[in-house]
Amino acid sequence: MSGCVFCGIVAGEVPAFRVADTPDGVAFLDTRPVFKGHVLVVPRVHLVTLAELPPDLLPGYFALVRRVAVAVETGLGAGGTFVAMNNKVSQSVPHLHTHVVPRTKGDGLRGFFWPRTRYDDDTQAQTYADQVAAALPGGA
């Protein structure tokens, strides 16, 4: 898509520190990393959200995300990785992308990037679970 920085990276028109370039997607360093070695993985086709990713592209795309997560951990000697994706809210570039962030014990990152909460009780938790389950495409 014209004007999309990630489409420009995929096309080779925008410079990036590439980690992988495959038929399933492109992986490159985030220019504003949470920690050094933070990689973004994008599909080649311009899509904004995960819901738009066609089912036939899922296996290849997530296999690439998995490969990058293993490589970040192994290649950087990280203790693990944080793998995340924003859909619409907090999505700084409107092109589907998955963050693969290297983690080490004591790195200062506490859980997620936002405050955590609790359900009032099991009934409230079950109500939320039921609402999500009822909205699953193709049923539960």
Coordinates of C-alpha atoms in Angstrom, one line a residue:
M1 CA 0.0 0.0 0.0
S2 CA 1.3 3.4 -0.9
G3 CA 2.6 5.3 2.1
C4 CA 2.9 2.3 4.4
V5 CA 6.4 2.2 5.8
F6 CA 6.2 -1.5 6.4
C7 CA 5.1 -2.1 2.7
G8 CA 8.1 0.0 1.8
I9 CA 10.4 -2.2 3.8
V10 CA 8.9 -5.4 2.3
A11 CA 9.4 -3.9 -1.2
G12 CA 13.0 -2.9 -0.4
E13 CA 12.3 0.8 -0.9
V14 CA 12.7 1.7 2.8
P15 CA 15.9 0.7 4.5
A16 CA 15.7 -1.7 7.5
F17 CA 17.9 -4.0 9.5
R18 CA 16.5 -7.2 8.1
V19 CA 16.6 -10.4 10.0
A20 CA 14.6 -12.6 7.6
D21 CA 13.1 -12.2 4.2
T22 CA 10.9 -15.1 3.2
P23 CA 7.8 -15.7 1.0
D24 CA 5.8 -15.7 4.3
G25 CA 7.0 -12.4 5.6
V26 CA 9.8 -10.0 6.5
A27 CA 11.4 -9.6 9.9
F28 CA 13.5 -6.6 10.8
L29 CA 14.7 -4.7 13.9
D30 CA 12.3 -2.2 15.5
T31 CA 13.8 1.3 15.2
R32 CA 12.5 2.1 18.7
P33 CA 13.1 -1.2 20.6
V34 CA 11.8 -2.2 24.0
F35 CA 15.2 -3.9 24.3
K36 CA 18.0 -4.2 21.7
G37 CA 17.3 -7.0 19.4
H38 CA 13.5 -6.3 19.3
V39 CA 12.3 -7.6 16.0
L40 CA 9.1 -6.9 14.0
V41 CA 7.6 -9.6 11.8
V42 CA 5.3 -8.5 9.0
P43 CA 3.4 -10.4 6.3
R44 CA 4.3 -9.4 2.7
V45 CA 0.7 -8.4 1.9
H46 CA -0.7 -5.2 3.3
L47 CA -3.2 -6.1 6.1
V48 CA -4.0 -4.0 9.1
T49 CA -5.2 -6.6 11.6
L50 CA -4.9 -10.3 12.4
A51 CA -8.5 -10.7 11.5
E52 CA -7.6 -9.8 7.9
L53 CA -4.9 -12.4 7.6
P54 CA -6.2 -15.1 5.2
P55 CA -6.3 -18.6 6.7
D56 CA -4.0 -19.9 4.1
L57 CA -1.3 -17.4 5.2
L58 CA -1.5 -18.3 8.9
P59 CA 0.8 -21.3 9.0
G60 CA 3.6 -19.7 7.1
Y61 CA 3.4 -16.4 8.9
F62 CA 3.3 -17.8 12.4
A63 CA 6.0 -20.3 11.5
L64 CA 8.2 -17.3 10.7
V65 CA 7.2 -15.6 14.0
R66 CA 8.2 -18.8 15.8
R67 CA 11.5 -19.1 13.9
V68 CA 12.3 -15.5 14.8
A69 CA 11.4 -16.0 18.5
V70 CA 13.8 -19.0 18.6
A71 CA 16.5 -17.0 16.8
V72 CA 16.2 -14.0 19.1
E73 CA 16.6 -16.2 22.2
T74 CA 19.4 -18.3 20.8
G75 CA 21.2 -15.6 18.8
L76 CA 21.2 -13.0 21.6
G77 CA 21.5 -15.4 24.5
A78 CA 18.2 -14.1 25.9
G79 CA 16.4 -15.9 28.7
G80 CA 13.2 -15.9 26.6
T81 CA 11.0 -13.7 24.4
F82 CA 7.9 -11.6 24.7
V83 CA 5.8 -12.1 21.6
A84 CA 2.9 -9.6 21.1
M85 CA 0.6 -8.0 18.5
N86 CA -1.6 -5.0 18.7
N87 CA -4.8 -4.8 16.6
K88 CA -5.9 -1.2 15.9
V89 CA -5.4 0.2 19.4
S90 CA -1.7 1.1 20.1
Q91 CA -0.8 -0.1 16.6
S92 CA 1.7 2.7 15.6
V93 CA 1.9 1.5 12.0
P94 CA -1.4 0.3 10.4
H95 CA 0.2 -2.9 8.9
L96 CA -0.1 -6.2 10.8
H97 CA 3.1 -6.9 12.7
T98 CA 4.2 -9.1 15.5
H99 CA 6.8 -7.9 18.1
V100 CA 9.4 -10.4 19.2
V101 CA 11.2 -8.8 22.2
P102 CA 14.2 -10.5 23.9
R103 CA 13.8 -11.0 27.6
T104 CA 16.2 -11.6 30.4
K105 CA 15.5 -12.1 34.1
G106 CA 15.6 -8.8 35.9
D107 CA 15.3 -6.7 32.7
G108 CA 12.8 -4.4 34.3
L109 CA 9.8 -5.3 32.1
R110 CA 7.0 -6.1 34.4
G111 CA 4.4 -8.4 32.8
F112 CA 2.6 -6.5 30.1
F113 CA 2.9 -2.8 29.3
W114 CA -0.3 -1.9 31.1
P115 CA -1.7 -2.4 34.6
R116 CA -3.2 -5.7 35.4
T117 CA -6.7 -6.2 37.0
R118 CA -8.8 -9.0 38.5
Y119 CA -12.3 -10.2 38.0
D120 CA -14.7 -9.4 40.8
D121 CA -15.5 -13.1 41.2
D122 CA -15.8 -16.4 39.2
T123 CA -19.3 -15.4 37.9
Q124 CA -17.9 -12.3 36.3
A125 CA -15.0 -14.2 34.8
Q126 CA -17.4 -16.9 33.4
T127 CA -19.6 -14.2 31.9
Y128 CA -16.6 -12.8 30.0
A129 CA -15.5 -16.3 28.9
D130 CA -19.0 -17.0 27.7
Q131 CA -19.2 -13.7 25.7
V132 CA -15.9 -14.4 23.9
A133 CA -16.8 -18.1 23.3
A134 CA -20.2 -17.1 21.8
A135 CA -18.4 -14.7 19.3
L136 CA -15.9 -17.3 18.1
P137 CA -16.2 -17.6 14.3
G138 CA -17.3 -21.1 13.5
G139 CA -18.4 -21.8 17.1
A140 CA -16.4 -22.9 20.1

